Amino acid sequence: MTDVSNSGKLGEPLERLDGPAKVTGTARYAFEQPVDDPLYLHPLQADIARGRVVTIDTSPAEALSGVHTVLTHENAESLNSGVDVELAVLQSPEIGYRGQVIGAVVADTQEIAAHAAGLVEVTYERHPHDTVFRSDDEIVYTPDSSDPMIGEDLDQGDVDGALAAAEHAVDATYTTPAEYNNPMEPHAAIAVWAEAELTLYDSNQGSYTVRDMIAPTLGLDPQRVHVFAPHVGGGFGSKGVPHAHVVLAALAARKLEGRPVKCALSRRQMFSLVGYRPPTRQRVRLGADSAGRLTATEHSALEQTSRVKEYAEQSASAARNMYVSANRRVTNELATLDVPVPTWMRAPGEAGGMYALETAMDEMALTCGVDPVEFRVRNEPERAPESGLPFSSRNLVSCLRQGAASFGWNDRDPEPGVREENGWLLGTGVAAATFPSFSIPGSKATIGYEPGGYYRVEIGAVDLGTGSRTALSQIAAEALEVPVEVVRLHLGSTEQPRASLAGGSSGTASWGSTIVQAAHEFRAEHGAEPAEGAETTAKAASNPAVGEYAMNAYGAQFAEVAVNTDTGEIRVPRMLGVFAAGRIVNARTARSQFLGGMTMGLSMALHEHGVFDGRFGHVVNHDFAGYHIAGNADVGSVEVSWLDEHDPHVNPMGIKGIGEIGIVGVAAAIGNAARHATGIRIRELPLTPEKFLT
Amino acid sequence: MKPFDYQRADDADSAIATVSGDPEARYIGGGTNLVDHMKLGITEPEKLVDITRLPYDSVETLPDGGVRVGATVRNSDLAASHVIRQRYPVLAQALLAGASGQLRNLATTGGNLLQRTRCSYFQDTSTPCNKREPGTGCSALEGWNRYHAILGASEHCVATNPSDMAVALAALDATVLVQGQRGQRRIPVTELHRLPGDEPERDSVLEHGELITAVELPAPSENARSAYRKVRDRASYAFALVSVAAVVEVSEGAISHARIALGGLAHKPWRATAAEEALRGAPATEEAFRDAAEAELAEARTLRDNAFKIPMTRNTLSAVLRELTRQEGA
């Protein structure tokens, strides 16, 4: 028998298999991959928000010793038309946002490349630009609902009538700022051309996604593009699709054939080149009857998008199915501006949307005179309100009840602004969390039996640092009914079978289902005692329950907040999250995921704020001194727990994604706690000290 | 980064001669600010003279009871110094409120005094800035100016001095010792930094080539209490929205002596002389603290995003004085 704590069965806290490699620094990330004689690329970025490049004089840069080439729209090769606009780099002199790539210097060292980039002389024709997020009709539109990522606006029942007739009503507008994905490992890529084949060492969330997008951009058969991402230091959505720098590196390496080209973006460059969570403005209207049951729910969200490429965040989407409400209207609109392209950032839609909805729920609970936990329980639906489908599992009430008991909620005095200790006002708050349980079909896995009694499991998935490698090994071990020690998992590249990207908290469920299917087929073909060399490749069966059940993870977030009576400084000494997210594959890595999500939610609540300057069109605070992310000193006690949830429908393992639900609800819980502490209701993130100054 | 020459100075005279004779040469101490600027293209010196091996790395007690802090003493060492913690708690607290542990391990006393503003526009060569490029305009004036000055600013520049340490030194009446080609001079720390006026590109009164060699702290008064309070957006590693350094003496319930400096409000550590005047002889009451703050802030001029600094300064100053006088009375 193996050690219980390391037997690797599902649910056990198996240590990360790649932990020793990471803590000793031998795990190689994209930029660290050994390549012969590399060159270094530094992107040139536009200094204006809209217009065109008139002249670009690269000769001072090219004259510098060590510079190999300067790519611009004047000398870059033509890319296939019709590709993603972010990838169509250097195809024209047009500029659609400040920070857009207008060139690239390739040199012997990063320092020379950066210095040379500063020597390139650019003149522009400036066009009027507009980068100020607001709700003016001239920039607002409803996105095309034919896009599968964009649900059509919802209008059920008679919202206006129900609101007019409601015993209690809340009508409030909430705003969230632009927030920036800043994974610990910045975006980086190495491009190597050899014999008309491109190899990319790239920090991404899906090596096949990178291949699928880069190959057509360069006019290549996808088989000629090889993408490796053996270790990735986080992405939060920003590495879900490749960005301009990957194409730049590939173009440069093709031009300088024989020399690998490395490109690592700086933090500053990441503020315009790899996406961000767009700012939102959300109006929530709720109506309730005298018993504290919602009769009307309206959530209308406006989000920012870029004029050069539409990205439609869906901030209001959770309101479709969260609570009882016979009358319901949910709309999402976009404001189009001359700004960098937004993208996914941890729980896109839900993170910002549930801030608004769960703050409004707090406001409504107070209006109705009902405890905020009880108010949510009272409005718990039996079936998904929009579709009428049964839930595959929904244990929000248990999360709320168990969380309330653990947190000490039940002795709470609802009176605001009355608990002061040593100059700090104390309060507590709660919010619910939800995130869809996605499973992306189409992945394949190969299982082979190797000399020495090992099972080789291959899947082209990416481990963002969350522990996928470990969790998938556990799933394989359980499915094969062997100890985890005899499983050797290979992932991270297009050398393994095709796998979906790590996004939407779908990875472990999607890849795990595929591995389970492969294990079952392997056993069916080769039995319990396979011959060496036995091998099976399988594709995950599609889940017949999709479309029959509403599938989501749920959680309850509790926060204690202290606000300084003199300075308005706000601190969060204590948080508790209780989650219902199906079966937990690895208690250790799952706990880290929830902790990380909740910490990011704390950061969202108190700190994160990308400030656009409308005159220049850039994010003014585009570095870590100006863009604040919660530091260790900001994080107090964070407790995480989860229910023993059995969901027979989501997938063969009964697991739901957990990467994103940890952040959802945190900002609302903290804001609600701040209101309880001070009596001041803030409807605008982040919760900075001046908002509590009296 | 533009290529540059680097040399390590073995003695002060030759270092001073080298830098004085070359307008493109600069001293480098810890480099925690200068190297950032070189990477960002804010400054492009052709020669760096490293002064960290010069014999200015000790904290000495002076015969009169004061303390001399060498210019190359690291911020972390100064904060940990027994004599500083015992006799000048306001300084130790200010040092520990600054930057991060990693930066404090490298940053020097002289370099900390001469660090430049963290104004986002100053730090971004793609936007106009009178401090970086005189005559181009001030982007912060009509831009994002939440961190900017409300006291002593001009139409040319509204940047703030970012140092915590310097605010404490201003409240302590410290003196800066400077060595130049024409010999040594002593500058009260309150006169080291300039207000922006119409020459915001000049941060201090130092001439090119002058080298800070030490900072002297006068002997502390036995009855004095001191404290540094920094208000910032997160609990660590953030510049001050507002900070207060105060040294206070109380006698029979009244304030007999107060020295106060404010951070985050001006182009220099702001010695709050009007507040000091208002407090002299005043009873240690909340009303007196607030009156003192109001007196100091009477001339404050706020911008789009920083009006909160007025109530925040008033409240923070009151809180610090309340705390110091409560300790004294207890």
mmCIF file of N, CA and C in Angstrom, chain A residues 254-354:
data_model
loop_
_atom_site.group_PDB
_atom_site.id
_atom_site.type_symbol
_atom_site.label_atom_id
_atom_site.label_comp_id
_atom_site.label_asym_id
_atom_site.label_seq_id
_atom_site.Cartn_x
_atom_site.Cartn_y
_atom_site.Cartn_z
ATOM 1 N N ARG A 254 11.485 33.958 -39.257
ATOM 2 C CA ARG A 254 11.460 33.521 -40.656
ATOM 3 C C ARG A 254 12.394 34.393 -41.494
ATOM 4 N N LYS A 255 12.378 35.688 -41.176
ATOM 5 C CA LYS A 255 13.241 36.598 -41.937
ATOM 6 C C LYS A 255 14.711 36.295 -41.674
ATOM 7 N N LEU A 256 15.012 35.935 -40.447
ATOM 8 C CA LEU A 256 16.403 35.704 -40.053
ATOM 9 C C LEU A 256 16.624 34.211 -39.908
ATOM 10 N N GLU A 257 16.277 33.476 -40.926
ATOM 11 C CA GLU A 257 16.232 32.017 -40.823
ATOM 12 C C GLU A 257 17.529 31.454 -40.246
ATOM 13 N N GLY A 258 17.348 30.532 -39.367
ATOM 14 C CA GLY A 258 18.507 29.944 -38.715
ATOM 15 C C GLY A 258 18.723 30.474 -37.321
ATOM 16 N N ARG A 259 18.170 31.632 -37.025
ATOM 17 C CA ARG A 259 18.352 32.196 -35.688
ATOM 18 C C ARG A 259 17.013 32.174 -34.936
ATOM 19 N N PRO A 260 16.944 31.505 -33.826
ATOM 20 C CA PRO A 260 15.730 31.586 -33.002
ATOM 21 C C PRO A 260 15.530 33.025 -32.518
ATOM 22 N N VAL A 261 14.288 33.440 -32.392
ATOM 23 C CA VAL A 261 13.991 34.792 -31.916
ATOM 24 C C VAL A 261 13.157 34.690 -30.650
ATOM 25 N N LYS A 262 13.649 35.372 -29.612
ATOM 26 C CA LYS A 262 12.965 35.393 -28.319
ATOM 27 C C LYS A 262 12.262 36.732 -28.123
ATOM 28 N N CYS A 263 11.049 36.663 -27.605
ATOM 29 C CA CYS A 263 10.339 37.902 -27.270
ATOM 30 C C CYS A 263 9.634 37.733 -25.933
ATOM 31 N N ALA A 264 10.018 38.546 -24.979
ATOM 32 C CA ALA A 264 9.313 38.579 -23.691
ATOM 33 C C ALA A 264 8.730 39.976 -23.537
ATOM 34 N N LEU A 265 7.445 40.050 -23.315
ATOM 35 C CA LEU A 265 6.829 41.364 -23.137
ATOM 36 C C LEU A 265 7.121 41.885 -21.733
ATOM 37 N N SER A 266 7.303 43.195 -21.648
ATOM 38 C CA SER A 266 7.442 43.815 -20.331
ATOM 39 C C SER A 266 6.048 43.991 -19.737
ATOM 40 N N ARG A 267 6.006 44.254 -18.444
ATOM 41 C CA ARG A 267 4.709 44.516 -17.808
ATOM 42 C C ARG A 267 3.995 45.648 -18.525
ATOM 43 N N ARG A 268 4.723 46.711 -18.824
ATOM 44 C CA ARG A 268 4.098 47.848 -19.490
ATOM 45 C C ARG A 268 3.487 47.451 -20.819
ATOM 46 N N GLN A 269 4.243 46.654 -21.580
ATOM 47 C CA GLN A 269 3.728 46.247 -22.888
ATOM 48 C C GLN A 269 2.469 45.399 -22.728
ATOM 49 N N MET A 270 2.415 44.653 -21.648
ATOM 50 C CA MET A 270 1.241 43.803 -21.432
ATOM 51 C C MET A 270 -0.022 44.626 -21.217
ATOM 52 N N PHE A 271 0.125 45.869 -20.792
ATOM 53 C CA PHE A 271 -1.063 46.694 -20.560
ATOM 54 C C PHE A 271 -1.750 47.112 -21.862
ATOM 55 N N SER A 272 -1.093 46.908 -23.006
ATOM 56 C CA SER A 272 -1.792 47.211 -24.255
ATOM 57 C C SER A 272 -1.836 46.047 -25.230
ATOM 58 N N LEU A 273 -1.124 44.976 -24.954
ATOM 59 C CA LEU A 273 -0.996 43.937 -25.988
ATOM 60 C C LEU A 273 -1.603 42.579 -25.648
ATOM 61 N N VAL A 274 -2.040 42.357 -24.447
ATOM 62 C CA VAL A 274 -2.509 41.001 -24.124
ATOM 63 C C VAL A 274 -3.911 40.971 -23.512
ATOM 64 N N GLY A 275 -4.656 42.060 -23.668
ATOM 65 C CA GLY A 275 -6.028 42.056 -23.188
ATOM 66 C C GLY A 275 -6.169 42.493 -21.748
ATOM 67 N N TYR A 276 -7.416 42.621 -21.339
ATOM 68 C CA TYR A 276 -7.732 43.085 -19.992
ATOM 69 C C TYR A 276 -9.228 42.893 -19.793
ATOM 70 N N ARG A 277 -9.647 42.979 -18.548
ATOM 71 C CA ARG A 277 -11.079 42.935 -18.247
ATOM 72 C C ARG A 277 -11.639 44.330 -18.511
ATOM 73 N N PRO A 278 -12.615 44.446 -19.390
ATOM 74 C CA PRO A 278 -13.078 45.792 -19.723
ATOM 75 C C PRO A 278 -13.842 46.443 -18.576
ATOM 76 N N PRO A 279 -13.814 47.756 -18.517
ATOM 77 C CA PRO A 279 -14.631 48.450 -17.519
ATOM 78 C C PRO A 279 -16.115 48.227 -17.809
ATOM 79 N N THR A 280 -16.919 48.243 -16.762
ATOM 80 C CA THR A 280 -18.363 48.046 -16.935
ATOM 81 C C THR A 280 -19.145 49.113 -16.178
ATOM 82 N N ARG A 281 -20.357 49.304 -16.666
ATOM 83 C CA ARG A 281 -21.336 50.135 -15.973
ATOM 84 C C ARG A 281 -22.612 49.310 -15.981
ATOM 85 N N GLN A 282 -23.128 48.997 -14.814
ATOM 86 C CA GLN A 282 -24.239 48.056 -14.734
ATOM 87 C C GLN A 282 -25.382 48.623 -13.899
ATOM 88 N N ARG A 283 -26.577 48.586 -14.480
ATOM 89 C CA ARG A 283 -27.751 48.994 -13.719
ATOM 90 C C ARG A 283 -28.520 47.743 -13.329
ATOM 91 N N VAL A 284 -28.822 47.653 -12.052
ATOM 92 C CA VAL A 284 -29.608 46.524 -11.564
ATOM 93 C C VAL A 284 -30.883 47.076 -10.936
ATOM 94 N N ARG A 285 -31.993 46.535 -11.383
ATOM 95 C CA ARG A 285 -33.277 46.892 -10.760
ATOM 96 C C ARG A 285 -33.913 45.609 -10.241
ATOM 97 N N LEU A 286 -34.289 45.641 -8.986
ATOM 98 C CA LEU A 286 -34.933 44.485 -8.374
ATOM 99 C C LEU A 286 -36.259 44.924 -7.777
ATOM 100 N N GLY A 287 -37.239 44.037 -7.881
ATOM 101 C CA GLY A 287 -38.502 44.257 -7.192
ATOM 102 C C GLY A 287 -38.768 43.046 -6.305
ATOM 103 N N ALA A 288 -39.367 43.293 -5.141
ATOM 104 C CA ALA A 288 -39.667 42.169 -4.242
ATOM 105 C C ALA A 288 -41.032 42.372 -3.596
ATOM 106 N N ASP A 289 -41.644 41.257 -3.208
ATOM 107 C CA ASP A 289 -42.945 41.356 -2.535
ATOM 108 C C ASP A 289 -42.735 41.502 -1.030
ATOM 109 N N SER A 290 -43.817 41.561 -0.316
ATOM 110 C CA SER A 290 -43.713 41.837 1.127
ATOM 111 C C SER A 290 -43.043 40.684 1.874
ATOM 112 N N ALA A 291 -43.032 39.512 1.250
ATOM 113 C CA ALA A 291 -42.386 38.364 1.902
ATOM 114 C C ALA A 291 -40.904 38.279 1.572
ATOM 115 N N GLY A 292 -40.395 39.258 0.835
ATOM 116 C CA GLY A 292 -38.970 39.234 0.501
ATOM 117 C C GLY A 292 -38.657 38.250 -0.612
ATOM 118 N N ARG A 293 -39.590 38.081 -1.531
ATOM 119 C CA ARG A 293 -39.317 37.239 -2.706
ATOM 120 C C ARG A 293 -39.264 38.119 -3.933
ATOM 121 N N LEU A 294 -38.225 37.909 -4.724
ATOM 122 C CA LEU A 294 -38.037 38.753 -5.899
ATOM 123 C C LEU A 294 -39.165 38.526 -6.900
ATOM 124 N N THR A 295 -39.697 39.630 -7.401
ATOM 125 C CA THR A 295 -40.728 39.548 -8.435
ATOM 126 C C THR A 295 -40.199 40.040 -9.774
ATOM 127 N N ALA A 296 -39.163 40.872 -9.744
ATOM 128 C CA ALA A 296 -38.607 41.399 -10.988
ATOM 129 C C ALA A 296 -37.101 41.547 -10.850
ATOM 130 N N THR A 297 -36.397 41.174 -11.907
ATOM 131 C CA THR A 297 -34.947 41.328 -11.936
ATOM 132 C C THR A 297 -34.565 41.929 -13.279
ATOM 133 N N GLU A 298 -33.913 43.065 -13.228
ATOM 134 C CA GLU A 298 -33.371 43.622 -14.466
ATOM 135 C C GLU A 298 -31.889 43.893 -14.254
ATOM 136 N N HIS A 299 -31.073 43.375 -15.156
ATOM 137 C CA HIS A 299 -29.625 43.619 -15.084
ATOM 138 C C HIS A 299 -29.192 44.054 -16.467
ATOM 139 N N SER A 300 -28.847 45.329 -16.601
ATOM 140 C CA SER A 300 -28.366 45.801 -17.903
ATOM 141 C C SER A 300 -26.925 46.246 -17.755
ATOM 142 N N ALA A 301 -26.092 45.623 -18.557
ATOM 143 C CA ALA A 301 -24.652 45.869 -18.433
ATOM 144 C C ALA A 301 -24.126 46.522 -19.692
ATOM 145 N N LEU A 302 -23.210 47.426 -19.486
ATOM 146 C CA LEU A 302 -22.486 48.059 -20.591
ATOM 147 C C LEU A 302 -21.010 47.805 -20.354
ATOM 148 N N GLU A 303 -20.346 47.280 -21.378
ATOM 149 C CA GLU A 303 -18.914 47.007 -21.251
ATOM 150 C C GLU A 303 -18.167 47.681 -22.384
ATOM 151 N N GLN A 304 -16.897 47.885 -22.169
ATOM 152 C CA GLN A 304 -16.045 48.503 -23.190
ATOM 153 C C GLN A 304 -15.546 47.452 -24.180
ATOM 154 N N THR A 305 -15.463 47.844 -25.430
ATOM 155 C CA THR A 305 -14.764 47.004 -26.395
ATOM 156 C C THR A 305 -13.887 47.897 -27.265
ATOM 157 N N SER A 306 -13.076 47.245 -28.080
ATOM 158 C CA SER A 306 -12.166 47.988 -28.946
ATOM 159 C C SER A 306 -12.764 48.128 -30.334
ATOM 160 N N ARG A 307 -12.542 49.268 -30.944
ATOM 161 C CA ARG A 307 -13.050 49.478 -32.293
ATOM 162 C C ARG A 307 -12.410 48.501 -33.291
ATOM 163 N N VAL A 308 -11.189 48.077 -33.018
ATOM 164 C CA VAL A 308 -10.515 47.218 -33.999
ATOM 165 C C VAL A 308 -10.954 45.757 -33.891
ATOM 166 N N LYS A 309 -11.494 45.349 -32.739
ATOM 167 C CA LYS A 309 -11.915 43.957 -32.598
ATOM 168 C C LYS A 309 -12.929 43.873 -31.470
ATOM 169 N N GLU A 310 -14.052 43.262 -31.752
ATOM 170 C CA GLU A 310 -15.097 43.178 -30.742
ATOM 171 C C GLU A 310 -14.765 42.097 -29.709
ATOM 172 N N TYR A 311 -14.903 42.473 -28.459
ATOM 173 C CA TYR A 311 -14.885 41.492 -27.380
ATOM 174 C C TYR A 311 -16.112 41.786 -26.531
ATOM 175 N N ALA A 312 -16.989 40.826 -26.428
ATOM 176 C CA ALA A 312 -18.245 41.047 -25.714
ATOM 177 C C ALA A 312 -18.225 40.309 -24.393
ATOM 178 N N GLU A 313 -17.870 41.022 -23.346
ATOM 179 C CA GLU A 313 -17.992 40.475 -22.001
ATOM 180 C C GLU A 313 -19.490 40.363 -21.713
ATOM 181 N N GLN A 314 -19.862 39.437 -20.867
ATOM 182 C CA GLN A 314 -21.281 39.218 -20.587
ATOM 183 C C GLN A 314 -21.542 39.403 -19.105
ATOM 184 N N SER A 315 -21.436 40.629 -18.654
ATOM 185 C CA SER A 315 -21.497 40.854 -17.209
ATOM 186 C C SER A 315 -22.846 40.496 -16.600
ATOM 187 N N ALA A 316 -23.909 40.620 -17.379
ATOM 188 C CA ALA A 316 -25.234 40.404 -16.786
ATOM 189 C C ALA A 316 -25.676 38.946 -16.851
ATOM 190 N N SER A 317 -24.844 38.067 -17.400
ATOM 191 C CA SER A 317 -25.333 36.728 -17.716
ATOM 192 C C SER A 317 -25.786 35.933 -16.494
ATOM 193 N N ALA A 318 -25.111 36.108 -15.367
ATOM 194 C CA ALA A 318 -25.479 35.300 -14.195
ATOM 195 C C ALA A 318 -26.904 35.591 -13.728
ATOM 196 N N ALA A 319 -27.396 36.797 -14.026
ATOM 197 C CA ALA A 319 -28.743 37.164 -13.571
ATOM 198 C C ALA A 319 -29.827 36.339 -14.264
ATOM 199 N N ARG A 320 -29.453 35.649 -15.333
ATOM 200 C CA ARG A 320 -30.443 34.834 -16.046
ATOM 201 C C ARG A 320 -30.966 33.692 -15.187
ATOM 202 N N ASN A 321 -30.094 33.145 -14.347
ATOM 203 C CA ASN A 321 -30.446 31.914 -13.646
ATOM 204 C C ASN A 321 -30.142 31.922 -12.159
ATOM 205 N N MET A 322 -29.806 33.083 -11.614
ATOM 206 C CA MET A 322 -29.305 33.037 -10.247
ATOM 207 C C MET A 322 -30.411 32.877 -9.215
ATOM 208 N N TYR A 323 -31.467 33.693 -9.329
ATOM 209 C CA TYR A 323 -32.488 33.690 -8.288
ATOM 210 C C TYR A 323 -33.886 33.580 -8.900
ATOM 211 N N VAL A 324 -34.819 33.243 -8.058
ATOM 212 C CA VAL A 324 -36.231 33.283 -8.429
ATOM 213 C C VAL A 324 -36.578 34.675 -8.918
ATOM 214 N N SER A 325 -37.359 34.755 -9.975
ATOM 215 C CA SER A 325 -37.903 36.032 -10.401
ATOM 216 C C SER A 325 -38.751 35.768 -11.631
ATOM 217 N N ALA A 326 -40.038 35.940 -11.486
ATOM 218 C CA ALA A 326 -40.932 35.593 -12.597
ATOM 219 C C ALA A 326 -40.726 36.515 -13.782
ATOM 220 N N ASN A 327 -40.293 37.719 -13.489
ATOM 221 C CA ASN A 327 -40.091 38.699 -14.559
ATOM 222 C C ASN A 327 -38.614 39.062 -14.589
ATOM 223 N N ARG A 328 -38.055 39.026 -15.787
ATOM 224 C CA ARG A 328 -36.597 39.087 -15.834
ATOM 225 C C ARG A 328 -36.149 39.712 -17.144
ATOM 226 N N ARG A 329 -35.254 40.671 -17.057
ATOM 227 C CA ARG A 329 -34.694 41.275 -18.270
ATOM 228 C C ARG A 329 -33.175 41.380 -18.090
ATOM 229 N N VAL A 330 -32.463 40.868 -19.062
ATOM 230 C CA VAL A 330 -30.998 40.864 -18.995
ATOM 231 C C VAL A 330 -30.452 41.371 -20.314
ATOM 232 N N THR A 331 -29.695 42.439 -20.270
ATOM 233 C CA THR A 331 -29.146 42.997 -21.518
ATOM 234 C C THR A 331 -27.662 43.268 -21.356
ATOM 235 N N ASN A 332 -26.950 43.113 -22.455
ATOM 236 C CA ASN A 332 -25.522 43.451 -22.498
ATOM 237 C C ASN A 332 -25.274 44.337 -23.706
ATOM 238 N N GLU A 333 -24.705 45.485 -23.463
ATOM 239 C CA GLU A 333 -24.341 46.376 -24.553
ATOM 240 C C GLU A 333 -22.851 46.667 -24.493
ATOM 241 N N LEU A 334 -22.337 47.146 -25.617
ATOM 242 C CA LEU A 334 -20.915 47.481 -25.687
ATOM 243 C C LEU A 334 -20.722 48.942 -26.050
ATOM 244 N N ALA A 335 -19.694 49.528 -25.493
ATOM 245 C CA ALA A 335 -19.260 50.867 -25.896
ATOM 246 C C ALA A 335 -17.969 50.683 -26.682
ATOM 247 N N THR A 336 -17.961 51.118 -27.924
ATOM 248 C CA THR A 336 -16.799 50.870 -28.770
ATOM 249 C C THR A 336 -15.877 52.087 -28.771
ATOM 250 N N LEU A 337 -14.611 51.831 -28.498
ATOM 251 C CA LEU A 337 -13.649 52.914 -28.291
ATOM 252 C C LEU A 337 -12.309 52.587 -28.952
ATOM 253 N N ASP A 338 -11.473 53.594 -29.064
ATOM 254 C CA ASP A 338 -10.141 53.415 -29.673
ATOM 255 C C ASP A 338 -9.157 52.949 -28.602
ATOM 256 N N VAL A 339 -9.390 51.750 -28.139
ATOM 257 C CA VAL A 339 -8.622 51.216 -27.008
ATOM 258 C C VAL A 339 -8.085 49.835 -27.361
ATOM 259 N N PRO A 340 -7.081 49.365 -26.609
ATOM 260 C CA PRO A 340 -6.614 48.000 -26.818
ATOM 261 C C PRO A 340 -7.755 46.984 -26.654
ATOM 262 N N VAL A 341 -7.534 45.815 -27.221
ATOM 263 C CA VAL A 341 -8.588 44.795 -27.261
ATOM 264 C C VAL A 341 -8.712 44.114 -25.893
ATOM 265 N N PRO A 342 -9.901 44.149 -25.304
ATOM 266 C CA PRO A 342 -10.090 43.421 -24.037
ATOM 267 C C PRO A 342 -10.122 41.915 -24.294
ATOM 268 N N THR A 343 -10.023 41.165 -23.249
ATOM 269 C CA THR A 343 -10.145 39.709 -23.403
ATOM 270 C C THR A 343 -10.628 39.103 -22.100
ATOM 271 N N TRP A 344 -10.578 37.785 -22.047
ATOM 272 C CA TRP A 344 -10.978 37.086 -20.831
ATOM 273 C C TRP A 344 -10.039 37.438 -19.680
ATOM 274 N N MET A 345 -10.631 37.603 -18.531
ATOM 275 C CA MET A 345 -9.846 37.665 -17.300
ATOM 276 C C MET A 345 -10.658 36.920 -16.242
ATOM 277 N N ARG A 346 -10.026 36.091 -15.523
ATOM 278 C CA ARG A 346 -10.628 35.193 -14.533
ATOM 279 C C ARG A 346 -12.119 35.480 -14.236
ATOM 280 N N ALA A 347 -12.957 34.537 -14.599
ATOM 281 C CA ALA A 347 -14.416 34.659 -14.487
ATOM 282 C C ALA A 347 -14.937 35.860 -15.269
ATOM 283 N N PRO A 348 -14.644 35.903 -16.579
ATOM 284 C CA PRO A 348 -15.136 37.034 -17.388
ATOM 285 C C PRO A 348 -16.658 37.055 -17.363
ATOM 286 N N GLY A 349 -17.225 38.208 -17.094
ATOM 287 C CA GLY A 349 -18.678 38.314 -16.957
ATOM 288 C C GLY A 349 -19.105 38.159 -15.511
ATOM 289 N N GLU A 350 -18.885 36.986 -14.968
ATOM 290 C CA GLU A 350 -19.351 36.729 -13.603
ATOM 291 C C GLU A 350 -18.629 37.580 -12.564
ATOM 292 N N ALA A 351 -17.322 37.794 -12.742
ATOM 293 C CA ALA A 351 -16.580 38.527 -11.698
ATOM 294 C C ALA A 351 -17.157 39.933 -11.524
ATOM 295 N N GLY A 352 -17.315 40.645 -12.635
ATOM 296 C CA GLY A 352 -17.861 41.998 -12.547
ATOM 297 C C GLY A 352 -19.373 41.986 -12.355
ATOM 298 N N GLY A 353 -20.044 41.070 -13.057
ATOM 299 C CA GLY A 353 -21.500 41.034 -13.014
ATOM 300 C C GLY A 353 -22.040 40.657 -11.649
ATOM 301 N N MET A 354 -21.408 39.688 -11.025
ATOM 302 C CA MET A 354 -21.885 39.277 -9.699
ATOM 303 C C MET A 354 -21.521 40.319 -8.644
#
